[in-house]
PDB file of C-alpha atoms in Angstrom:
ATOM      1  CA  UNK A   1     -36.812 -41.979 -36.856  1.00 49.00           C
ATOM      2  CA  UNK A   2     -33.617 -41.386 -34.871  1.00 62.00           C
ATOM      3  CA  UNK A   3     -33.061 -38.022 -32.960  1.00 70.00           C
ATOM      4  CA  UNK A   4     -31.133 -35.981 -35.500  1.00 82.00           C
ATOM      5  CA  UNK A   5     -33.767 -37.548 -38.225  1.00 82.00           C
ATOM      6  CA  UNK A   6     -36.506 -35.897 -35.995  1.00 78.00           C
ATOM      7  CA  UNK A   7     -34.982 -32.823 -35.803  1.00 78.00           C
ATOM      8  CA  UNK A   8     -34.255 -32.294 -39.440  1.00 86.00           C
ATOM      9  CA  UNK A   9     -37.872 -33.066 -39.961  1.00 84.00           C
ATOM     10  CA  UNK A  10     -39.213 -30.799 -37.611  1.00 78.00           C
ATOM     11  CA  UNK A  11     -36.748 -27.872 -38.493  1.00 80.00           C
ATOM     12  CA  UNK A  12     -37.746 -28.436 -42.136  1.00 86.00           C
ATOM     13  CA  UNK A  13     -41.279 -27.828 -41.241  1.00 83.00           C
ATOM     14  CA  UNK A  14     -40.694 -24.892 -39.387  1.00 76.00           C
ATOM     15  CA  UNK A  15     -38.683 -23.331 -42.190  1.00 82.00           C
ATOM     16  CA  UNK A  16     -41.289 -24.421 -44.745  1.00 84.00           C
ATOM     17  CA  UNK A  17     -39.100 -26.348 -47.105  1.00 89.00           C
ATOM     18  CA  UNK A  18     -40.127 -29.332 -49.250  1.00 91.00           C
ATOM     19  CA  UNK A  19     -37.516 -32.044 -49.009  1.00 91.00           C
ATOM     20  CA  UNK A  20     -36.791 -31.015 -52.599  1.00 92.00           C
ATOM     21  CA  UNK A  21     -35.854 -27.587 -51.628  1.00 92.00           C
ATOM     22  CA  UNK A  22     -34.047 -28.653 -48.716  1.00 92.00           C
ATOM     23  CA  UNK A  23     -32.119 -31.253 -50.656  1.00 91.00           C
ATOM     24  CA  UNK A  24     -31.306 -28.549 -53.516  1.00 92.00           C
ATOM     25  CA  UNK A  25     -29.808 -25.899 -50.904  1.00 92.00           C
ATOM     26  CA  UNK A  26     -27.436 -28.637 -50.041  1.00 92.00           C
ATOM     27  CA  UNK A  27     -26.608 -30.184 -53.236  1.00 91.00           C
ATOM     28  CA  UNK A  28     -27.859 -33.714 -52.492  1.00 92.00           C
ATOM     29  CA  UNK A  29     -30.759 -35.682 -53.561  1.00 92.00           C
ATOM     30  CA  UNK A  30     -34.407 -35.777 -52.123  1.00 89.00           C
ATOM     31  CA  UNK A  31     -34.299 -39.456 -51.124  1.00 91.00           C
ATOM     32  CA  UNK A  32     -31.029 -38.639 -49.274  1.00 90.00           C
ATOM     33  CA  UNK A  33     -33.219 -35.908 -47.271  1.00 90.00           C
ATOM     34  CA  UNK A  34     -36.001 -38.662 -46.888  1.00 90.00           C
ATOM     35  CA  UNK A  35     -33.556 -41.316 -45.577  1.00 90.00           C
ATOM     36  CA  UNK A  36     -32.116 -38.742 -42.770  1.00 89.00           C
ATOM     37  CA  UNK A  37     -35.836 -38.045 -41.832  1.00 87.00           C
ATOM     38  CA  UNK A  38     -36.935 -41.666 -41.511  1.00 87.00           C
ATOM     39  CA  UNK A  39     -33.913 -42.753 -39.861  1.00 82.00           C
ATOM     40  CA  UNK A  40     -32.183 -45.168 -42.526  1.00 86.00           C
ATOM     41  CA  UNK A  41     -29.179 -42.968 -42.943  1.00 88.00           C
ATOM     42  CA  UNK A  42     -27.653 -39.813 -41.171  1.00 87.00           C
ATOM     43  CA  UNK A  43     -26.277 -36.925 -42.852  1.00 90.00           C
ATOM     44  CA  UNK A  44     -22.357 -37.128 -43.624  1.00 89.00           C
ATOM     45  CA  UNK A  45     -20.619 -35.298 -41.375  1.00 86.00           C
ATOM     46  CA  UNK A  46     -19.182 -32.676 -43.706  1.00 87.00           C
ATOM     47  CA  UNK A  47     -22.775 -31.762 -44.217  1.00 89.00           C
ATOM     48  CA  UNK A  48     -23.293 -30.741 -40.838  1.00 87.00           C
ATOM     49  CA  UNK A  49     -22.371 -27.140 -40.911  1.00 86.00           C
ATOM     50  CA  UNK A  50     -24.312 -26.360 -44.220  1.00 88.00           C
ATOM     51  CA  UNK A  51     -27.485 -28.371 -42.987  1.00 90.00           C
ATOM     52  CA  UNK A  52     -27.346 -26.417 -39.624  1.00 84.00           C
ATOM     53  CA  UNK A  53     -26.893 -23.135 -41.318  1.00 87.00           C
ATOM     54  CA  UNK A  54     -29.794 -23.520 -43.714  1.00 87.00           C
ATOM     55  CA  UNK A  55     -32.324 -24.561 -40.769  1.00 85.00           C
ATOM     56  CA  UNK A  56     -31.149 -21.789 -38.861  1.00 80.00           C
ATOM     57  CA  UNK A  57     -29.770 -24.088 -36.016  1.00 75.00           C
ATOM     58  CA  UNK A  58     -26.572 -25.372 -34.338  1.00 72.00           C
ATOM     59  CA  UNK A  59     -24.808 -28.589 -34.833  1.00 76.00           C
ATOM     60  CA  UNK A  60     -25.296 -29.283 -31.290  1.00 70.00           C
ATOM     61  CA  UNK A  61     -29.097 -28.800 -31.441  1.00 69.00           C
ATOM     62  CA  UNK A  62     -29.208 -31.128 -34.828  1.00 76.00           C
ATOM     63  CA  UNK A  63     -27.507 -33.657 -32.795  1.00 75.00           C
ATOM     64  CA  UNK A  64     -29.464 -32.821 -29.345  1.00 65.00           C
ATOM     65  CA  UNK A  65     -26.814 -31.889 -27.583  1.00 63.00           C
ATOM     66  CA  UNK A  66     -28.784 -28.397 -26.799  1.00 54.00           C
ATOM     67  CA  UNK A  67     -31.074 -30.312 -24.593  1.00 55.00           C
ATOM     68  CA  UNK A  68     -28.313 -31.985 -22.502  1.00 54.00           C
ATOM     69  CA  UNK A  69     -27.263 -28.393 -21.865  1.00 55.00           C
ATOM     70  CA  UNK A  70     -30.767 -27.940 -20.700  1.00 55.00           C
ATOM     71  CA  UNK A  71     -30.640 -30.950 -18.610  1.00 60.00           C
ATOM     72  CA  UNK A  72     -27.526 -29.599 -17.126  1.00 71.00           C
ATOM     73  CA  UNK A  73     -28.775 -26.381 -16.036  1.00 69.00           C
ATOM     74  CA  UNK A  74     -31.480 -27.862 -14.460  1.00 75.00           C
ATOM     75  CA  UNK A  75     -29.939 -30.281 -12.262  1.00 83.00           C
ATOM     76  CA  UNK A  76     -27.197 -27.547 -11.332  1.00 85.00           C
ATOM     77  CA  UNK A  77     -30.242 -25.693  -9.791  1.00 85.00           C
ATOM     78  CA  UNK A  78     -31.297 -28.692  -7.887  1.00 84.00           C
ATOM     79  CA  UNK A  79     -27.969 -29.622  -6.430  1.00 89.00           C
ATOM     80  CA  UNK A  80     -27.214 -26.299  -5.123  1.00 90.00           C
ATOM     81  CA  UNK A  81     -29.534 -27.006  -2.291  1.00 88.00           C
ATOM     82  CA  UNK A  82     -28.544 -27.898   1.325  1.00 88.00           C
ATOM     83  CA  UNK A  83     -30.546 -31.319   1.115  1.00 91.00           C
ATOM     84  CA  UNK A  84     -29.219 -34.237  -1.335  1.00 91.00           C
ATOM     85  CA  UNK A  85     -31.499 -34.380  -3.849  1.00 88.00           C
ATOM     86  CA  UNK A  86     -31.413 -38.300  -4.229  1.00 87.00           C
ATOM     87  CA  UNK A  87     -30.670 -38.749  -0.735  1.00 91.00           C
ATOM     88  CA  UNK A  88     -27.497 -40.344   0.387  1.00 93.00           C
ATOM     89  CA  UNK A  89     -28.674 -44.168   0.254  1.00 95.00           C
ATOM     90  CA  UNK A  90     -26.832 -46.173  -2.455  1.00 96.00           C
ATOM     91  CA  UNK A  91     -28.722 -47.838  -5.401  1.00 95.00           C
ATOM     92  CA  UNK A  92     -29.388 -51.408  -4.826  1.00 95.00           C
ATOM     93  CA  UNK A  93     -27.053 -52.063  -7.759  1.00 97.00           C
ATOM     94  CA  UNK A  94     -24.045 -51.124  -5.783  1.00 98.00           C
ATOM     95  CA  UNK A  95     -24.636 -54.232  -3.298  1.00 97.00           C
ATOM     96  CA  UNK A  96     -24.947 -56.524  -6.384  1.00 97.00           C
ATOM     97  CA  UNK A  97     -21.584 -55.011  -7.281  1.00 98.00           C
ATOM     98  CA  UNK A  98     -20.108 -55.773  -4.360  1.00 98.00           C
ATOM     99  CA  UNK A  99     -21.570 -59.287  -3.861  1.00 96.00           C
ATOM    100  CA  UNK A 100     -20.459 -60.019  -7.561  1.00 97.00           C
ATOM    101  CA  UNK A 101     -17.170 -58.742  -7.440  1.00 97.00           C
ATOM    102  CA  UNK A 102     -15.888 -58.027  -3.878  1.00 97.00           C
ATOM    103  CA  UNK A 103     -12.544 -55.546  -3.506  1.00 96.00           C
ATOM    104  CA  UNK A 104     -10.198 -58.621  -2.453  1.00 94.00           C
ATOM    105  CA  UNK A 105      -7.682 -56.328  -4.544  1.00 93.00           C
ATOM    106  CA  UNK A 106      -7.565 -52.670  -5.759  1.00 92.00           C
ATOM    107  CA  UNK A 107     -10.485 -52.851  -8.206  1.00 98.00           C
ATOM    108  CA  UNK A 108     -11.340 -49.414 -10.529  1.00 98.00           C
ATOM    109  CA  UNK A 109     -14.599 -48.358 -10.316  1.00 98.00           C
ATOM    110  CA  UNK A 110     -16.018 -45.480 -12.878  1.00 98.00           C
ATOM    111  CA  UNK A 111     -19.333 -44.075 -11.856  1.00 98.00           C
ATOM    112  CA  UNK A 112     -20.711 -42.532 -14.803  1.00 98.00           C
ATOM    113  CA  UNK A 113     -22.916 -39.486 -14.007  1.00 96.00           C
ATOM    114  CA  UNK A 114     -22.672 -39.717 -10.242  1.00 97.00           C
ATOM    115  CA  UNK A 115     -24.498 -36.494  -9.247  1.00 95.00           C
ATOM    116  CA  UNK A 116     -24.011 -35.686  -5.924  1.00 97.00           C
ATOM    117  CA  UNK A 117     -21.889 -38.695  -5.413  1.00 97.00           C
ATOM    118  CA  UNK A 118     -23.914 -41.327  -2.884  1.00 98.00           C
ATOM    119  CA  UNK A 119     -23.033 -44.594  -5.033  1.00 98.00           C
ATOM    120  CA  UNK A 120     -19.362 -43.592  -5.697  1.00 98.00           C
ATOM    121  CA  UNK A 121     -19.015 -42.937  -2.015  1.00 98.00           C
ATOM    122  CA  UNK A 122     -20.240 -46.293  -1.227  1.00 98.00           C
ATOM    123  CA  UNK A 123     -18.006 -47.874  -3.749  1.00 98.00           C
ATOM    124  CA  UNK A 124     -15.170 -46.121  -2.091  1.00 98.00           C
ATOM    125  CA  UNK A 125     -15.964 -46.581   1.509  1.00 98.00           C
ATOM    126  CA  UNK A 126     -15.981 -50.593   0.680  1.00 98.00           C
ATOM    127  CA  UNK A 127     -12.479 -50.196  -0.385  1.00 97.00           C
ATOM    128  CA  UNK A 128     -12.887 -49.863  -4.243  1.00 98.00           C
ATOM    129  CA  UNK A 129     -10.498 -47.364  -6.276  1.00 98.00           C
ATOM    130  CA  UNK A 130     -13.097 -44.880  -7.551  1.00 98.00           C
ATOM    131  CA  UNK A 131     -13.390 -42.451 -10.564  1.00 98.00           C
ATOM    132  CA  UNK A 132     -17.021 -40.538 -11.180  1.00 98.00           C
ATOM    133  CA  UNK A 133     -17.911 -37.744 -13.281  1.00 96.00           C
ATOM    134  CA  UNK A 134     -21.050 -35.773 -13.662  1.00 95.00           C
ATOM    135  CA  UNK A 135     -21.986 -32.770 -16.183  1.00 91.00           C
ATOM    136  CA  UNK A 136     -22.888 -30.562 -13.320  1.00 92.00           C
ATOM    137  CA  UNK A 137     -20.217 -28.610 -11.312  1.00 92.00           C
ATOM    138  CA  UNK A 138     -22.776 -28.293  -8.213  1.00 94.00           C
ATOM    139  CA  UNK A 139     -22.984 -31.829  -8.167  1.00 95.00           C
ATOM    140  CA  UNK A 140     -19.251 -32.615  -8.083  1.00 96.00           C
ATOM    141  CA  UNK A 141     -18.827 -29.735  -5.618  1.00 96.00           C
ATOM    142  CA  UNK A 142     -21.284 -31.870  -3.134  1.00 96.00           C
ATOM    143  CA  UNK A 143     -19.608 -35.189  -4.043  1.00 97.00           C
ATOM    144  CA  UNK A 144     -16.694 -34.040  -2.779  1.00 97.00           C
ATOM    145  CA  UNK A 145     -17.989 -32.825   0.328  1.00 97.00           C
ATOM    146  CA  UNK A 146     -19.933 -35.911   0.989  1.00 97.00           C
ATOM    147  CA  UNK A 147     -16.593 -37.959   0.256  1.00 98.00           C
ATOM    148  CA  UNK A 148     -14.857 -35.562   2.550  1.00 98.00           C
ATOM    149  CA  UNK A 149     -17.684 -36.106   5.552  1.00 97.00           C
ATOM    150  CA  UNK A 150     -17.070 -39.934   4.882  1.00 98.00           C
ATOM    151  CA  UNK A 151     -13.095 -39.835   5.075  1.00 98.00           C
ATOM    152  CA  UNK A 152     -12.734 -41.430   1.464  1.00 98.00           C
ATOM    153  CA  UNK A 153     -10.619 -40.444  -1.525  1.00 97.00           C
ATOM    154  CA  UNK A 154     -12.396 -40.262  -5.037  1.00 98.00           C
ATOM    155  CA  UNK A 155     -11.147 -38.849  -8.269  1.00 97.00           C
ATOM    156  CA  UNK A 156     -14.202 -36.592  -9.180  1.00 97.00           C
ATOM    157  CA  UNK A 157     -14.075 -34.673 -12.325  1.00 95.00           C
ATOM    158  CA  UNK A 158     -16.575 -32.730 -14.678  1.00 91.00           C
ATOM    159  CA  UNK A 159     -17.556 -34.312 -18.205  1.00 89.00           C
ATOM    160  CA  UNK A 160     -20.125 -35.192 -20.517  1.00 88.00           C
ATOM    161  CA  UNK A 161     -21.580 -38.538 -21.107  1.00 89.00           C
ATOM    162  CA  UNK A 162     -22.056 -37.441 -24.847  1.00 84.00           C
ATOM    163  CA  UNK A 163     -18.629 -36.999 -25.646  1.00 81.00           C
ATOM    164  CA  UNK A 164     -16.129 -38.460 -23.096  1.00 89.00           C
ATOM    165  CA  UNK A 165     -15.030 -41.440 -23.986  1.00 92.00           C
ATOM    166  CA  UNK A 166     -12.668 -43.828 -21.876  1.00 94.00           C
ATOM    167  CA  UNK A 167      -8.961 -44.243 -22.752  1.00 93.00           C
ATOM    168  CA  UNK A 168      -8.063 -46.297 -19.860  1.00 96.00           C
ATOM    169  CA  UNK A 169      -9.573 -49.725 -18.160  1.00 98.00           C
ATOM    170  CA  UNK A 170     -11.763 -50.084 -15.342  1.00 98.00           C
ATOM    171  CA  UNK A 171     -13.022 -53.325 -13.387  1.00 98.00           C
ATOM    172  CA  UNK A 172     -16.434 -51.717 -12.669  1.00 98.00           C
ATOM    173  CA  UNK A 173     -18.337 -49.343 -14.664  1.00 98.00           C
ATOM    174  CA  UNK A 174     -21.603 -48.338 -12.987  1.00 98.00           C
ATOM    175  CA  UNK A 175     -24.196 -46.040 -14.371  1.00 98.00           C
ATOM    176  CA  UNK A 176     -27.702 -45.405 -12.622  1.00 96.00           C
ATOM    177  CA  UNK A 177     -30.357 -43.303 -13.945  1.00 91.00           C
ATOM    178  CA  UNK A 178     -28.534 -41.551 -16.708  1.00 93.00           C
ATOM    179  CA  UNK A 179     -28.155 -43.591 -20.168  1.00 94.00           C
ATOM    180  CA  UNK A 180     -31.785 -42.076 -21.119  1.00 90.00           C
ATOM    181  CA  UNK A 181     -29.914 -38.792 -22.197  1.00 86.00           C
ATOM    182  CA  UNK A 182     -27.855 -40.636 -24.710  1.00 87.00           C
ATOM    183  CA  UNK A 183     -29.472 -40.243 -28.038  1.00 84.00           C
ATOM    184  CA  UNK A 184     -30.245 -43.231 -30.432  1.00 84.00           C
ATOM    185  CA  UNK A 185     -27.126 -42.218 -32.689  1.00 80.00           C
ATOM    186  CA  UNK A 186     -24.644 -42.377 -29.703  1.00 86.00           C
ATOM    187  CA  UNK A 187     -25.702 -45.549 -27.862  1.00 92.00           C
ATOM    188  CA  UNK A 188     -23.933 -47.645 -29.527  1.00 93.00           C
ATOM    189  CA  UNK A 189     -20.643 -46.202 -29.682  1.00 91.00           C
ATOM    190  CA  UNK A 190     -20.624 -44.883 -26.012  1.00 94.00           C
ATOM    191  CA  UNK A 191     -21.485 -48.524 -24.453  1.00 97.00           C
ATOM    192  CA  UNK A 192     -18.609 -49.849 -27.001  1.00 96.00           C
ATOM    193  CA  UNK A 193     -16.420 -47.782 -25.465  1.00 96.00           C
ATOM    194  CA  UNK A 194     -17.292 -48.917 -22.043  1.00 98.00           C
ATOM    195  CA  UNK A 195     -17.144 -52.483 -23.179  1.00 98.00           C
ATOM    196  CA  UNK A 196     -13.555 -52.265 -24.568  1.00 97.00           C
ATOM    197  CA  UNK A 197     -12.255 -50.404 -21.243  1.00 98.00           C
ATOM    198  CA  UNK A 198     -13.605 -53.069 -19.070  1.00 98.00           C
ATOM    199  CA  UNK A 199     -11.371 -55.432 -17.891  1.00 98.00           C
ATOM    200  CA  UNK A 200     -11.640 -59.217 -18.442  1.00 97.00           C
ATOM    201  CA  UNK A 201     -14.195 -60.583 -15.789  1.00 97.00           C
ATOM    202  CA  UNK A 202     -14.987 -56.842 -15.288  1.00 98.00           C
ATOM    203  CA  UNK A 203     -18.731 -55.793 -14.703  1.00 98.00           C
ATOM    204  CA  UNK A 204     -20.816 -53.153 -15.975  1.00 98.00           C
ATOM    205  CA  UNK A 205     -24.029 -52.174 -13.827  1.00 98.00           C
ATOM    206  CA  UNK A 206     -26.518 -50.374 -15.994  1.00 98.00           C
ATOM    207  CA  UNK A 207     -29.974 -49.265 -15.818  1.00 97.00           C
ATOM    208  CA  UNK A 208     -32.459 -47.042 -18.363  1.00 96.00           C
ATOM    209  CA  UNK A 209     -35.871 -46.080 -18.230  1.00 91.00           C
ATOM    210  CA  UNK A 210     -37.574 -47.191 -21.243  1.00 92.00           C
ATOM    211  CA  UNK A 211     -40.937 -46.459 -23.180  1.00 88.00           C
ATOM    212  CA  UNK A 212     -44.114 -48.088 -22.956  1.00 88.00           C
ATOM    213  CA  UNK A 213     -47.252 -46.973 -24.647  1.00 86.00           C
ATOM    214  CA  UNK A 214     -49.430 -47.730 -21.388  1.00 88.00           C
ATOM    215  CA  UNK A 215     -47.281 -45.143 -19.028  1.00 83.00           C
ATOM    216  CA  UNK A 216     -47.377 -41.642 -19.487  1.00 78.00           C
ATOM    217  CA  UNK A 217     -44.591 -39.202 -19.309  1.00 71.00           C
ATOM    218  CA  UNK A 218     -44.035 -38.497 -15.859  1.00 67.00           C
ATOM    219  CA  UNK A 219     -45.439 -35.007 -14.855  1.00 61.00           C
ATOM    220  CA  UNK A 220     -41.855 -33.593 -13.457  1.00 57.00           C
ATOM    221  CA  UNK A 221     -40.111 -34.841 -16.614  1.00 59.00           C
ATOM    222  CA  UNK A 222     -36.796 -33.358 -16.776  1.00 60.00           C
ATOM    223  CA  UNK A 223     -35.640 -31.720 -20.032  1.00 54.00           C
ATOM    224  CA  UNK A 224     -33.225 -33.404 -22.427  1.00 53.00           C
ATOM    225  CA  UNK A 225     -33.976 -37.197 -21.842  1.00 57.00           C
ATOM    226  CA  UNK A 226     -34.536 -39.383 -24.766  1.00 52.00           C
ATOM    227  CA  UNK A 227     -37.716 -41.590 -23.748  1.00 54.00           C
ATOM    228  CA  UNK A 228     -37.502 -43.792 -26.838  1.00 76.00           C
ATOM    229  CA  UNK A 229     -35.053 -46.459 -25.571  1.00 91.00           C
ATOM    230  CA  UNK A 230     -37.134 -49.635 -26.129  1.00 93.00           C
ATOM    231  CA  UNK A 231     -37.494 -52.678 -23.813  1.00 95.00           C
ATOM    232  CA  UNK A 232     -34.420 -55.088 -24.193  1.00 96.00           C
ATOM    233  CA  UNK A 233     -32.324 -52.293 -26.335  1.00 97.00           C
ATOM    234  CA  UNK A 234     -29.946 -52.192 -23.490  1.00 97.00           C
ATOM    235  CA  UNK A 235     -29.737 -55.936 -23.223  1.00 98.00           C
ATOM    236  CA  UNK A 236     -29.147 -56.357 -27.031  1.00 97.00           C
ATOM    237  CA  UNK A 237     -26.092 -54.306 -26.886  1.00 97.00           C
ATOM    238  CA  UNK A 238     -24.613 -56.622 -24.287  1.00 98.00           C
ATOM    239  CA  UNK A 239     -25.539 -59.893 -26.050  1.00 97.00           C
ATOM    240  CA  UNK A 240     -22.014 -61.101 -25.875  1.00 97.00           C
ATOM    241  CA  UNK A 241     -21.440 -60.776 -22.226  1.00 98.00           C
ATOM    242  CA  UNK A 242     -22.608 -63.037 -19.500  1.00 97.00           C
ATOM    243  CA  UNK A 243     -25.743 -61.632 -17.578  1.00 98.00           C
ATOM    244  CA  UNK A 244     -25.811 -61.855 -13.687  1.00 97.00           C
ATOM    245  CA  UNK A 245     -29.158 -59.703 -13.666  1.00 97.00           C
ATOM    246  CA  UNK A 246     -31.272 -58.595 -16.721  1.00 97.00           C
ATOM    247  CA  UNK A 247     -34.785 -57.346 -15.759  1.00 97.00           C
ATOM    248  CA  UNK A 248     -37.384 -55.020 -16.613  1.00 97.00           C
ATOM    249  CA  UNK A 249     -39.357 -53.384 -13.516  1.00 95.00           C
ATOM    250  CA  UNK A 250     -42.469 -51.205 -13.741  1.00 94.00           C
ATOM    251  CA  UNK A 251     -42.740 -49.009 -10.249  1.00 87.00           C
ATOM    252  CA  UNK A 252     -44.829 -46.202  -8.749  1.00 88.00           C
ATOM    253  CA  UNK A 253     -43.277 -42.959  -8.306  1.00 81.00           C
ATOM    254  CA  UNK A 254     -43.960 -39.832  -6.151  1.00 75.00           C
ATOM    255  CA  UNK A 255     -41.457 -37.529  -7.049  1.00 63.00           C
ATOM    256  CA  UNK A 256     -43.383 -34.544  -8.315  1.00 59.00           C
ATOM    257  CA  UNK A 257     -46.174 -34.778  -5.626  1.00 71.00           C
ATOM    258  CA  UNK A 258     -48.275 -36.293  -8.346  1.00 77.00           C
ATOM    259  CA  UNK A 259     -48.142 -40.314  -8.324  1.00 83.00           C
ATOM    260  CA  UNK A 260     -47.041 -41.872 -11.868  1.00 83.00           C
ATOM    261  CA  UNK A 261     -45.160 -44.674 -12.913  1.00 87.00           C
ATOM    262  CA  UNK A 262     -41.836 -45.571 -14.760  1.00 86.00           C
ATOM    263  CA  UNK A 263     -40.567 -48.608 -16.457  1.00 92.00           C
ATOM    264  CA  UNK A 264     -37.061 -49.298 -16.274  1.00 94.00           C
ATOM    265  CA  UNK A 265     -34.648 -51.866 -17.269  1.00 97.00           C
ATOM    266  CA  UNK A 266     -31.751 -53.083 -15.517  1.00 98.00           C
ATOM    267  CA  UNK A 267     -28.750 -54.745 -16.503  1.00 98.00           C
ATOM    268  CA  UNK A 268     -25.668 -56.223 -14.688  1.00 98.00           C
ATOM    269  CA  UNK A 269     -23.188 -57.983 -16.817  1.00 98.00           C
ATOM    270  CA  UNK A 270     -19.790 -59.617 -16.919  1.00 98.00           C
ATOM    271  CA  UNK A 271     -17.148 -59.590 -19.521  1.00 98.00           C
ATOM    272  CA  UNK A 272     -15.992 -63.004 -19.757  1.00 96.00           C
ATOM    273  CA  UNK A 273     -12.582 -63.837 -21.324  1.00 86.00           C
ATOM    274  CA  UNK A 274     -12.589 -63.987 -25.166  1.00 69.00           C
TER     275      UNK A 274
END
């Protein structure tokens, strides 16, 4: 069952409708409603306004966007503190990109969901031409201050990964700790957009939390994430690229003061000439 299917099922039950009753209100068959709920198909876009109205919700909430706004508000508060919430040490993936594609020419990097800017600043300090976006304004403001402190210029801007699509080409697309906010029905679209706008011999460096039946949800779980990425799902979406790093790691975390575990898939892949 995908995100919109889960939401339709939950809201239908909350409103006391059978599948037949919901179908009758929308002028579709009950088989269509059943297929929406089990994820076989999704409602036609023309049906979304009526479906949202009947279920007493919004189109954004049906698609899972409402959860993304809650996430934004949560991080807006976290990033307002004086300290850097994620610290200022760059991700190990930054070092992998530097090794794999050193900036011997002006290489263009896009940092997706840059947060407070630690990875974007690392790339800029090492000679890359960097653009970076995040959904939180407090994160962007803090990232700009970090860049100023290090004397580097970065094109920071505010955008939402769920509806922002690339229109220009980059040599590196970097995304750490963000993809688990993308619902299932948007994943292929988002990543195909990134792949199309990556230069030949360019790199995508990505990671995502994945669900394991033997790992409990973290005690400090942020709102709005979609934990139903499964092992290898990210890798499968890049089956036509050359893999430089492809791994799944289970690691300990103490971010909430309560020891727990995460499972993460990491992919660093190169777009080869067709």
